[in-house]
Amino acid sequence: MDAPKLRVVLISHGEQSKGMLNSVQMLLGPQENIVAYSLYPEQTVNDLTDQLRAEVETYGAENIIFMSELKLGSPFNAVVSLTRDYDLYHISGTNLATLMTVITERDDEDATAESVCAAAMETAQDSIVDVRKMLREEPDMEEEDL
């Protein structure tokens, strides 16, 4: 099978992006065309920005979906700084559910970065749940329904 045409670039503070990559590969199997970058205390945002710029210059802005963990955090800002020069696709607030959606949706023959991002945003709406409230509202829910 050919590598997916859309590249996923995970960005986070510390090891979160690498952990998410590890987790998604545990759940969905080995993945191609995905990479994780981390911002560490000894680095500057410019260091990370340079790495991300290299991704864009190598793969093309239209072929990359950036996924950062925290809106307005330094990794988020590194991606946003590139929008002065490139029209980028960037999802922030990434969790494992949205990442899995991006990974599975990008394999669709007609997938575009825009359609994959839209699917991830739909998943995001249902991926955060107050379980106590959910169980209170649906007391007859069986374990197999969860």
PDB file of N, CA, C and O in Angstrom, residues 32-107:
ATOM      1  N   GLU A  32       2.420   5.382   8.344  1.00  0.00           N
ATOM      2  CA  GLU A  32       3.398   6.100   7.540  1.00  0.00           C
ATOM      3  C   GLU A  32       2.968   7.551   7.408  1.00  0.00           C
ATOM      4  O   GLU A  32       1.806   7.883   7.605  1.00  0.00           O
ATOM      5  N   ASN A  33       3.914   8.373   7.054  1.00  0.00           N
ATOM      6  CA  ASN A  33       3.659   9.780   6.768  1.00  0.00           C
ATOM      7  C   ASN A  33       3.070  10.516   7.979  1.00  0.00           C
ATOM      8  O   ASN A  33       2.132  11.299   7.842  1.00  0.00           O
ATOM      9  N   ILE A  34       3.622  10.222   9.141  1.00  0.00           N
ATOM     10  CA  ILE A  34       3.247  10.898  10.379  1.00  0.00           C
ATOM     11  C   ILE A  34       4.523  11.078  11.189  1.00  0.00           C
ATOM     12  O   ILE A  34       5.394  10.197  11.194  1.00  0.00           O
ATOM     13  N   VAL A  35       4.637  12.225  11.838  1.00  0.00           N
ATOM     14  CA  VAL A  35       5.829  12.521  12.613  1.00  0.00           C
ATOM     15  C   VAL A  35       5.421  13.321  13.842  1.00  0.00           C
ATOM     16  O   VAL A  35       4.390  13.998  13.829  1.00  0.00           O
ATOM     17  N   ALA A  36       6.218  13.218  14.892  1.00  0.00           N
ATOM     18  CA  ALA A  36       5.936  13.939  16.139  1.00  0.00           C
ATOM     19  C   ALA A  36       7.127  14.812  16.502  1.00  0.00           C
ATOM     20  O   ALA A  36       8.272  14.356  16.494  1.00  0.00           O
ATOM     21  N   TYR A  37       6.823  16.069  16.804  1.00  0.00           N
ATOM     22  CA  TYR A  37       7.830  17.017  17.273  1.00  0.00           C
ATOM     23  C   TYR A  37       7.482  17.450  18.683  1.00  0.00           C
ATOM     24  O   TYR A  37       6.318  17.655  19.008  1.00  0.00           O
ATOM     25  N   SER A  38       8.520  17.630  19.475  1.00  0.00           N
ATOM     26  CA  SER A  38       8.344  18.046  20.864  1.00  0.00           C
ATOM     27  C   SER A  38       9.125  19.322  21.122  1.00  0.00           C
ATOM     28  O   SER A  38      10.216  19.514  20.570  1.00  0.00           O
ATOM     29  N   LEU A  39       8.562  20.175  21.962  1.00  0.00           N
ATOM     30  CA  LEU A  39       9.268  21.368  22.420  1.00  0.00           C
ATOM     31  C   LEU A  39       9.737  21.097  23.852  1.00  0.00           C
ATOM     32  O   LEU A  39       8.927  20.800  24.729  1.00  0.00           O
ATOM     33  N   TYR A  40      11.035  21.176  24.050  1.00  0.00           N
ATOM     34  CA  TYR A  40      11.630  20.919  25.355  1.00  0.00           C
ATOM     35  C   TYR A  40      12.118  22.231  25.979  1.00  0.00           C
ATOM     36  O   TYR A  40      12.350  23.215  25.258  1.00  0.00           O
ATOM     37  N   PRO A  41      12.304  22.253  27.299  1.00  0.00           N
ATOM     38  CA  PRO A  41      12.706  23.493  27.985  1.00  0.00           C
ATOM     39  C   PRO A  41      13.986  24.126  27.430  1.00  0.00           C
ATOM     40  O   PRO A  41      14.123  25.348  27.427  1.00  0.00           O
ATOM     41  N   GLU A  42      14.902  23.325  26.948  1.00  0.00           N
ATOM     42  CA  GLU A  42      16.168  23.869  26.444  1.00  0.00           C
ATOM     43  C   GLU A  42      16.061  24.416  25.017  1.00  0.00           C
ATOM     44  O   GLU A  42      17.014  24.973  24.493  1.00  0.00           O
ATOM     45  N   GLN A  43      14.906  24.282  24.408  1.00  0.00           N
ATOM     46  CA  GLN A  43      14.686  24.778  23.052  1.00  0.00           C
ATOM     47  C   GLN A  43      13.928  26.101  23.072  1.00  0.00           C
ATOM     48  O   GLN A  43      13.208  26.407  24.028  1.00  0.00           O
ATOM     49  N   THR A  44      14.046  26.816  21.970  1.00  0.00           N
ATOM     50  CA  THR A  44      13.234  28.010  21.779  1.00  0.00           C
ATOM     51  C   THR A  44      12.102  27.680  20.820  1.00  0.00           C
ATOM     52  O   THR A  44      12.164  26.676  20.092  1.00  0.00           O
ATOM     53  N   VAL A  45      11.096  28.524  20.801  1.00  0.00           N
ATOM     54  CA  VAL A  45      10.004  28.354  19.840  1.00  0.00           C
ATOM     55  C   VAL A  45      10.555  28.445  18.414  1.00  0.00           C
ATOM     56  O   VAL A  45      10.101  27.737  17.520  1.00  0.00           O
ATOM     57  N   ASN A  46      11.572  29.282  18.217  1.00  0.00           N
ATOM     58  CA  ASN A  46      12.185  29.395  16.886  1.00  0.00           C
ATOM     59  C   ASN A  46      12.816  28.083  16.433  1.00  0.00           C
ATOM     60  O   ASN A  46      12.785  27.758  15.248  1.00  0.00           O
ATOM     61  N   ASP A  47      13.391  27.325  17.363  1.00  0.00           N
ATOM     62  CA  ASP A  47      13.947  26.006  17.012  1.00  0.00           C
ATOM     63  C   ASP A  47      12.853  25.106  16.457  1.00  0.00           C
ATOM     64  O   ASP A  47      13.036  24.453  15.420  1.00  0.00           O
ATOM     65  N   LEU A  48      11.733  25.066  17.150  1.00  0.00           N
ATOM     66  CA  LEU A  48      10.606  24.243  16.705  1.00  0.00           C
ATOM     67  C   LEU A  48      10.052  24.771  15.383  1.00  0.00           C
ATOM     68  O   LEU A  48       9.765  23.987  14.470  1.00  0.00           O
ATOM     69  N   THR A  49       9.920  26.076  15.277  1.00  0.00           N
ATOM     70  CA  THR A  49       9.400  26.676  14.045  1.00  0.00           C
ATOM     71  C   THR A  49      10.268  26.290  12.855  1.00  0.00           C
ATOM     72  O   THR A  49       9.742  25.970  11.775  1.00  0.00           O
ATOM     73  N   ASP A  50      11.570  26.282  13.029  1.00  0.00           N
ATOM     74  CA  ASP A  50      12.479  25.895  11.943  1.00  0.00           C
ATOM     75  C   ASP A  50      12.241  24.452  11.512  1.00  0.00           C
ATOM     76  O   ASP A  50      12.248  24.143  10.312  1.00  0.00           O
ATOM     77  N   GLN A  51      12.004  23.562  12.474  1.00  0.00           N
ATOM     78  CA  GLN A  51      11.724  22.164  12.135  1.00  0.00           C
ATOM     79  C   GLN A  51      10.408  22.048  11.359  1.00  0.00           C
ATOM     80  O   GLN A  51      10.314  21.290  10.386  1.00  0.00           O
ATOM     81  N   LEU A  52       9.405  22.798  11.792  1.00  0.00           N
ATOM     82  CA  LEU A  52       8.101  22.747  11.126  1.00  0.00           C
ATOM     83  C   LEU A  52       8.167  23.377   9.741  1.00  0.00           C
ATOM     84  O   LEU A  52       7.526  22.885   8.795  1.00  0.00           O
ATOM     85  N   ARG A  53       8.932  24.442   9.603  1.00  0.00           N
ATOM     86  CA  ARG A  53       9.115  25.067   8.288  1.00  0.00           C
ATOM     87  C   ARG A  53       9.749  24.063   7.314  1.00  0.00           C
ATOM     88  O   ARG A  53       9.357  23.978   6.146  1.00  0.00           O
ATOM     89  N   ALA A  54      10.701  23.296   7.790  1.00  0.00           N
ATOM     90  CA  ALA A  54      11.335  22.282   6.946  1.00  0.00           C
ATOM     91  C   ALA A  54      10.309  21.248   6.472  1.00  0.00           C
ATOM     92  O   ALA A  54      10.362  20.787   5.323  1.00  0.00           O
ATOM     93  N   GLU A  55       9.363  20.883   7.340  1.00  0.00           N
ATOM     94  CA  GLU A  55       8.288  19.965   6.941  1.00  0.00           C
ATOM     95  C   GLU A  55       7.481  20.557   5.787  1.00  0.00           C
ATOM     96  O   GLU A  55       7.198  19.885   4.800  1.00  0.00           O
ATOM     97  N   VAL A  56       7.105  21.829   5.927  1.00  0.00           N
ATOM     98  CA  VAL A  56       6.296  22.489   4.896  1.00  0.00           C
ATOM     99  C   VAL A  56       7.072  22.585   3.593  1.00  0.00           C
ATOM    100  O   VAL A  56       6.530  22.312   2.508  1.00  0.00           O
ATOM    101  N   GLU A  57       8.328  22.938   3.672  1.00  0.00           N
ATOM    102  CA  GLU A  57       9.129  23.070   2.465  1.00  0.00           C
ATOM    103  C   GLU A  57       9.382  21.730   1.785  1.00  0.00           C
ATOM    104  O   GLU A  57       9.507  21.661   0.565  1.00  0.00           O
ATOM    105  N   THR A  58       9.409  20.664   2.562  1.00  0.00           N
ATOM    106  CA  THR A  58       9.626  19.329   2.000  1.00  0.00           C
ATOM    107  C   THR A  58       8.341  18.730   1.420  1.00  0.00           C
ATOM    108  O   THR A  58       8.360  18.162   0.323  1.00  0.00           O
ATOM    109  N   TYR A  59       7.227  18.844   2.143  1.00  0.00           N
ATOM    110  CA  TYR A  59       5.999  18.133   1.771  1.00  0.00           C
ATOM    111  C   TYR A  59       4.917  19.022   1.171  1.00  0.00           C
ATOM    112  O   TYR A  59       3.958  18.513   0.592  1.00  0.00           O
ATOM    113  N   GLY A  60       5.014  20.330   1.336  1.00  0.00           N
ATOM    114  CA  GLY A  60       4.006  21.244   0.809  1.00  0.00           C
ATOM    115  C   GLY A  60       2.889  21.468   1.814  1.00  0.00           C
ATOM    116  O   GLY A  60       2.374  20.523   2.409  1.00  0.00           O
ATOM    117  N   ALA A  61       2.505  22.734   1.993  1.00  0.00           N
ATOM    118  CA  ALA A  61       1.496  23.101   2.993  1.00  0.00           C
ATOM    119  C   ALA A  61       0.170  22.385   2.764  1.00  0.00           C
ATOM    120  O   ALA A  61      -0.514  22.004   3.721  1.00  0.00           O
ATOM    121  N   GLU A  62      -0.201  22.173   1.524  1.00  0.00           N
ATOM    122  CA  GLU A  62      -1.497  21.548   1.224  1.00  0.00           C
ATOM    123  C   GLU A  62      -1.528  20.059   1.553  1.00  0.00           C
ATOM    124  O   GLU A  62      -2.593  19.441   1.584  1.00  0.00           O
ATOM    125  N   ASN A  63      -0.378  19.480   1.824  1.00  0.00           N
ATOM    126  CA  ASN A  63      -0.274  18.044   2.098  1.00  0.00           C
ATOM    127  C   ASN A  63      -0.047  17.713   3.566  1.00  0.00           C
ATOM    128  O   ASN A  63       0.195  16.555   3.904  1.00  0.00           O
ATOM    129  N   ILE A  64      -0.100  18.716   4.433  1.00  0.00           N
ATOM    130  CA  ILE A  64       0.200  18.517   5.855  1.00  0.00           C
ATOM    131  C   ILE A  64      -0.979  18.971   6.706  1.00  0.00           C
ATOM    132  O   ILE A  64      -1.579  20.013   6.443  1.00  0.00           O
ATOM    133  N   ILE A  65      -1.266  18.184   7.728  1.00  0.00           N
ATOM    134  CA  ILE A  65      -2.181  18.610   8.784  1.00  0.00           C
ATOM    135  C   ILE A  65      -1.370  18.665  10.072  1.00  0.00           C
ATOM    136  O   ILE A  65      -0.849  17.647  10.534  1.00  0.00           O
ATOM    137  N   PHE A  66      -1.223  19.867  10.604  1.00  0.00           N
ATOM    138  CA  PHE A  66      -0.541  20.049  11.881  1.00  0.00           C
ATOM    139  C   PHE A  66      -1.563  19.828  12.992  1.00  0.00           C
ATOM    140  O   PHE A  66      -2.707  20.267  12.891  1.00  0.00           O
ATOM    141  N   MET A  67      -1.139  19.148  14.049  1.00  0.00           N
ATOM    142  CA  MET A  67      -2.010  18.877  15.183  1.00  0.00           C
ATOM    143  C   MET A  67      -1.242  19.205  16.461  1.00  0.00           C
ATOM    144  O   MET A  67      -0.274  18.524  16.799  1.00  0.00           O
ATOM    145  N   SER A  68      -1.679  20.278  17.132  1.00  0.00           N
ATOM    146  CA  SER A  68      -1.032  20.684  18.381  1.00  0.00           C
ATOM    147  C   SER A  68      -1.957  20.400  19.559  1.00  0.00           C
ATOM    148  O   SER A  68      -3.170  20.306  19.404  1.00  0.00           O
ATOM    149  N   GLU A  69      -1.366  20.286  20.746  1.00  0.00           N
ATOM    150  CA  GLU A  69      -2.135  19.840  21.898  1.00  0.00           C
ATOM    151  C   GLU A  69      -2.832  20.951  22.655  1.00  0.00           C
ATOM    152  O   GLU A  69      -3.822  20.706  23.332  1.00  0.00           O
ATOM    153  N   LEU A  70      -2.359  22.184  22.550  1.00  0.00           N
ATOM    154  CA  LEU A  70      -2.861  23.231  23.420  1.00  0.00           C
ATOM    155  C   LEU A  70      -2.985  24.555  22.672  1.00  0.00           C
ATOM    156  O   LEU A  70      -1.971  25.104  22.214  1.00  0.00           O
ATOM    157  N   LYS A  71      -4.195  25.051  22.582  1.00  0.00           N
ATOM    158  CA  LYS A  71      -4.440  26.341  21.933  1.00  0.00           C
ATOM    159  C   LYS A  71      -3.658  27.437  22.672  1.00  0.00           C
ATOM    160  O   LYS A  71      -3.688  27.510  23.900  1.00  0.00           O
ATOM    161  N   LEU A  72      -2.945  28.224  21.908  1.00  0.00           N
ATOM    162  CA  LEU A  72      -2.157  29.368  22.371  1.00  0.00           C
ATOM    163  C   LEU A  72      -0.865  28.989  23.093  1.00  0.00           C
ATOM    164  O   LEU A  72      -0.145  29.861  23.571  1.00  0.00           O
ATOM    165  N   GLY A  73      -0.543  27.705  23.162  1.00  0.00           N
ATOM    166  CA  GLY A  73       0.735  27.293  23.730  1.00  0.00           C
ATOM    167  C   GLY A  73       1.862  27.550  22.735  1.00  0.00           C
ATOM    168  O   GLY A  73       1.633  27.889  21.568  1.00  0.00           O
ATOM    169  N   SER A  74       3.083  27.374  23.167  1.00  0.00           N
ATOM    170  CA  SER A  74       4.238  27.638  22.303  1.00  0.00           C
ATOM    171  C   SER A  74       4.260  26.778  21.038  1.00  0.00           C
ATOM    172  O   SER A  74       4.534  27.302  19.954  1.00  0.00           O
ATOM    173  N   PRO A  75       3.973  25.457  21.102  1.00  0.00           N
ATOM    174  CA  PRO A  75       3.919  24.683  19.860  1.00  0.00           C
ATOM    175  C   PRO A  75       2.836  25.208  18.901  1.00  0.00           C
ATOM    176  O   PRO A  75       3.053  25.288  17.690  1.00  0.00           O
ATOM    177  N   PHE A  76       1.686  25.571  19.440  1.00  0.00           N
ATOM    178  CA  PHE A  76       0.614  26.192  18.656  1.00  0.00           C
ATOM    179  C   PHE A  76       1.154  27.448  17.973  1.00  0.00           C
ATOM    180  O   PHE A  76       0.973  27.658  16.770  1.00  0.00           O
ATOM    181  N   ASN A  77       1.831  28.291  18.746  1.00  0.00           N
ATOM    182  CA  ASN A  77       2.367  29.539  18.206  1.00  0.00           C
ATOM    183  C   ASN A  77       3.423  29.303  17.130  1.00  0.00           C
ATOM    184  O   ASN A  77       3.529  30.094  16.188  1.00  0.00           O
ATOM    185  N   ALA A  78       4.182  28.231  17.256  1.00  0.00           N
ATOM    186  CA  ALA A  78       5.177  27.906  16.227  1.00  0.00           C
ATOM    187  C   ALA A  78       4.494  27.645  14.888  1.00  0.00           C
ATOM    188  O   ALA A  78       4.953  28.128  13.841  1.00  0.00           O
ATOM    189  N   VAL A  79       3.387  26.914  14.910  1.00  0.00           N
ATOM    190  CA  VAL A  79       2.642  26.653  13.675  1.00  0.00           C
ATOM    191  C   VAL A  79       2.004  27.941  13.166  1.00  0.00           C
ATOM    192  O   VAL A  79       2.105  28.271  11.976  1.00  0.00           O
ATOM    193  N   VAL A  80       1.374  28.680  14.051  1.00  0.00           N
ATOM    194  CA  VAL A  80       0.700  29.920  13.649  1.00  0.00           C
ATOM    195  C   VAL A  80       1.684  30.897  13.018  1.00  0.00           C
ATOM    196  O   VAL A  80       1.345  31.583  12.050  1.00  0.00           O
ATOM    197  N   SER A  81       2.905  30.944  13.514  1.00  0.00           N
ATOM    198  CA  SER A  81       3.893  31.873  12.941  1.00  0.00           C
ATOM    199  C   SER A  81       4.173  31.557  11.469  1.00  0.00           C
ATOM    200  O   SER A  81       4.531  32.451  10.706  1.00  0.00           O
ATOM    201  N   LEU A  82       3.992  30.314  11.084  1.00  0.00           N
ATOM    202  CA  LEU A  82       4.222  29.928   9.685  1.00  0.00           C
ATOM    203  C   LEU A  82       3.090  30.369   8.760  1.00  0.00           C
ATOM    204  O   LEU A  82       3.254  30.383   7.538  1.00  0.00           O
ATOM    205  N   THR A  83       1.949  30.734   9.345  1.00  0.00           N
ATOM    206  CA  THR A  83       0.810  31.133   8.501  1.00  0.00           C
ATOM    207  C   THR A  83       1.066  32.468   7.801  1.00  0.00           C
ATOM    208  O   THR A  83       0.321  32.822   6.892  1.00  0.00           O
ATOM    209  N   ARG A  84       2.085  33.190   8.204  1.00  0.00           N
ATOM    210  CA  ARG A  84       2.467  34.412   7.478  1.00  0.00           C
ATOM    211  C   ARG A  84       2.953  34.071   6.076  1.00  0.00           C
ATOM    212  O   ARG A  84       2.809  34.867   5.160  1.00  0.00           O
ATOM    213  N   ASP A  85       3.533  32.878   5.938  1.00  0.00           N
ATOM    214  CA  ASP A  85       4.125  32.476   4.661  1.00  0.00           C
ATOM    215  C   ASP A  85       3.388  31.333   3.962  1.00  0.00           C
ATOM    216  O   ASP A  85       3.606  31.106   2.771  1.00  0.00           O
ATOM    217  N   TYR A  86       2.551  30.605   4.694  1.00  0.00           N
ATOM    218  CA  TYR A  86       1.899  29.418   4.134  1.00  0.00           C
ATOM    219  C   TYR A  86       0.438  29.358   4.566  1.00  0.00           C
ATOM    220  O   TYR A  86       0.088  29.803   5.656  1.00  0.00           O
ATOM    221  N   ASP A  87      -0.396  28.757   3.732  1.00  0.00           N
ATOM    222  CA  ASP A  87      -1.801  28.497   4.060  1.00  0.00           C
ATOM    223  C   ASP A  87      -1.853  27.092   4.662  1.00  0.00           C
ATOM    224  O   ASP A  87      -1.826  26.095   3.926  1.00  0.00           O
ATOM    225  N   LEU A  88      -1.889  27.012   5.986  1.00  0.00           N
ATOM    226  CA  LEU A  88      -1.746  25.735   6.692  1.00  0.00           C
ATOM    227  C   LEU A  88      -3.060  25.194   7.234  1.00  0.00           C
ATOM    228  O   LEU A  88      -3.962  25.951   7.572  1.00  0.00           O
ATOM    229  N   TYR A  89      -3.111  23.877   7.374  1.00  0.00           N
ATOM    230  CA  TYR A  89      -4.190  23.196   8.084  1.00  0.00           C
ATOM    231  C   TYR A  89      -3.645  22.859   9.466  1.00  0.00           C
ATOM    232  O   TYR A  89      -2.603  22.208   9.587  1.00  0.00           O
ATOM    233  N   HIS A  90      -4.356  23.316  10.503  1.00  0.00           N
ATOM    234  CA  HIS A  90      -3.848  23.166  11.867  1.00  0.00           C
ATOM    235  C   HIS A  90      -5.031  22.947  12.807  1.00  0.00           C
ATOM    236  O   HIS A  90      -5.922  23.781  12.896  1.00  0.00           O
ATOM    237  N   ILE A  91      -5.013  21.825  13.497  1.00  0.00           N
ATOM    238  CA  ILE A  91      -6.019  21.511  14.507  1.00  0.00           C
ATOM    239  C   ILE A  91      -5.326  21.607  15.863  1.00  0.00           C
ATOM    240  O   ILE A  91      -4.267  21.019  16.064  1.00  0.00           O
ATOM    241  N   SER A  92      -5.928  22.342  16.786  1.00  0.00           N
ATOM    242  CA  SER A  92      -5.358  22.442  18.120  1.00  0.00           C
ATOM    243  C   SER A  92      -6.341  21.869  19.132  1.00  0.00           C
ATOM    244  O   SER A  92      -7.544  21.839  18.887  1.00  0.00           O
ATOM    245  N   GLY A  93      -5.809  21.411  20.258  1.00  0.00           N
ATOM    246  CA  GLY A  93      -6.632  20.721  21.247  1.00  0.00           C
ATOM    247  C   GLY A  93      -6.729  19.244  20.896  1.00  0.00           C
ATOM    248  O   GLY A  93      -7.663  18.550  21.282  1.00  0.00           O
ATOM    249  N   THR A  94      -5.745  18.760  20.193  1.00  0.00           N
ATOM    250  CA  THR A  94      -5.739  17.383  19.700  1.00  0.00           C
ATOM    251  C   THR A  94      -5.806  16.380  20.845  1.00  0.00           C
ATOM    252  O   THR A  94      -5.165  16.541  21.869  1.00  0.00           O
ATOM    253  N   ASN A  95      -6.609  15.348  20.636  1.00  0.00           N
ATOM    254  CA  ASN A  95      -6.642  14.210  21.548  1.00  0.00           C
ATOM    255  C   ASN A  95      -6.568  12.942  20.708  1.00  0.00           C
ATOM    256  O   ASN A  95      -6.530  13.004  19.472  1.00  0.00           O
ATOM    257  N   LEU A  96      -6.542  11.809  21.355  1.00  0.00           N
ATOM    258  CA  LEU A  96      -6.370  10.554  20.630  1.00  0.00           C
ATOM    259  C   LEU A  96      -7.532  10.277  19.676  1.00  0.00           C
ATOM    260  O   LEU A  96      -7.326   9.776  18.571  1.00  0.00           O
ATOM    261  N   ALA A  97      -8.749  10.644  20.067  1.00  0.00           N
ATOM    262  CA  ALA A  97      -9.911  10.432  19.192  1.00  0.00           C
ATOM    263  C   ALA A  97      -9.790  11.235  17.901  1.00  0.00           C
ATOM    264  O   ALA A  97     -10.056  10.710  16.807  1.00  0.00           O
ATOM    265  N   THR A  98      -9.394  12.503  18.004  1.00  0.00           N
ATOM    266  CA  THR A  98      -9.263  13.308  16.786  1.00  0.00           C
ATOM    267  C   THR A  98      -8.101  12.815  15.934  1.00  0.00           C
ATOM    268  O   THR A  98      -8.202  12.786  14.703  1.00  0.00           O
ATOM    269  N   LEU A  99      -7.024  12.400  16.566  1.00  0.00           N
ATOM    270  CA  LEU A  99      -5.892  11.864  15.807  1.00  0.00           C
ATOM    271  C   LEU A  99      -6.295  10.591  15.068  1.00  0.00           C
ATOM    272  O   LEU A  99      -5.962  10.415  13.892  1.00  0.00           O
ATOM    273  N   MET A 100      -7.013   9.697  15.737  1.00  0.00           N
ATOM    274  CA  MET A 100      -7.452   8.463  15.068  1.00  0.00           C
ATOM    275  C   MET A 100      -8.360   8.779  13.883  1.00  0.00           C
ATOM    276  O   MET A 100      -8.272   8.130  12.833  1.00  0.00           O
ATOM    277  N   THR A 101      -9.215   9.775  14.027  1.00  0.00           N
ATOM    278  CA  THR A 101     -10.074  10.174  12.913  1.00  0.00           C
ATOM    279  C   THR A 101      -9.237  10.673  11.747  1.00  0.00           C
ATOM    280  O   THR A 101      -9.468  10.283  10.596  1.00  0.00           O
ATOM    281  N   VAL A 102      -8.270  11.516  12.021  1.00  0.00           N
ATOM    282  CA  VAL A 102      -7.404  12.029  10.956  1.00  0.00           C
ATOM    283  C   VAL A 102      -6.692  10.879  10.251  1.00  0.00           C
ATOM    284  O   VAL A 102      -6.651  10.824   9.017  1.00  0.00           O
ATOM    285  N   ILE A 103      -6.162   9.945  11.013  1.00  0.00           N
ATOM    286  CA  ILE A 103      -5.422   8.811  10.436  1.00  0.00           C
ATOM    287  C   ILE A 103      -6.333   7.967   9.544  1.00  0.00           C
ATOM    288  O   ILE A 103      -5.953   7.584   8.438  1.00  0.00           O
ATOM    289  N   THR A 104      -7.534   7.670  10.014  1.00  0.00           N
ATOM    290  CA  THR A 104      -8.423   6.815   9.216  1.00  0.00           C
ATOM    291  C   THR A 104      -9.028   7.560   8.029  1.00  0.00           C
ATOM    292  O   THR A 104      -9.161   6.987   6.954  1.00  0.00           O
ATOM    293  N   GLU A 105      -9.363   8.826   8.214  1.00  0.00           N
ATOM    294  CA  GLU A 105      -9.979   9.604   7.131  1.00  0.00           C
ATOM    295  C   GLU A 105      -9.003   9.924   6.001  1.00  0.00           C
ATOM    296  O   GLU A 105      -9.405  10.029   4.851  1.00  0.00           O
ATOM    297  N   ARG A 106      -7.740  10.083   6.320  1.00  0.00           N
ATOM    298  CA  ARG A 106      -6.786  10.468   5.273  1.00  0.00           C
ATOM    299  C   ARG A 106      -6.571   9.355   4.258  1.00  0.00           C
ATOM    300  O   ARG A 106      -6.066   9.603   3.170  1.00  0.00           O
ATOM    301  N   ASP A 107      -6.974   8.136   4.593  1.00  0.00           N
ATOM    302  CA  ASP A 107      -6.838   7.019   3.654  1.00  0.00           C
ATOM    303  C   ASP A 107      -7.939   6.996   2.600  1.00  0.00           C
ATOM    304  O   ASP A 107      -7.825   6.268   1.617  1.00  0.00           O
TER     305      ASP A 107
END
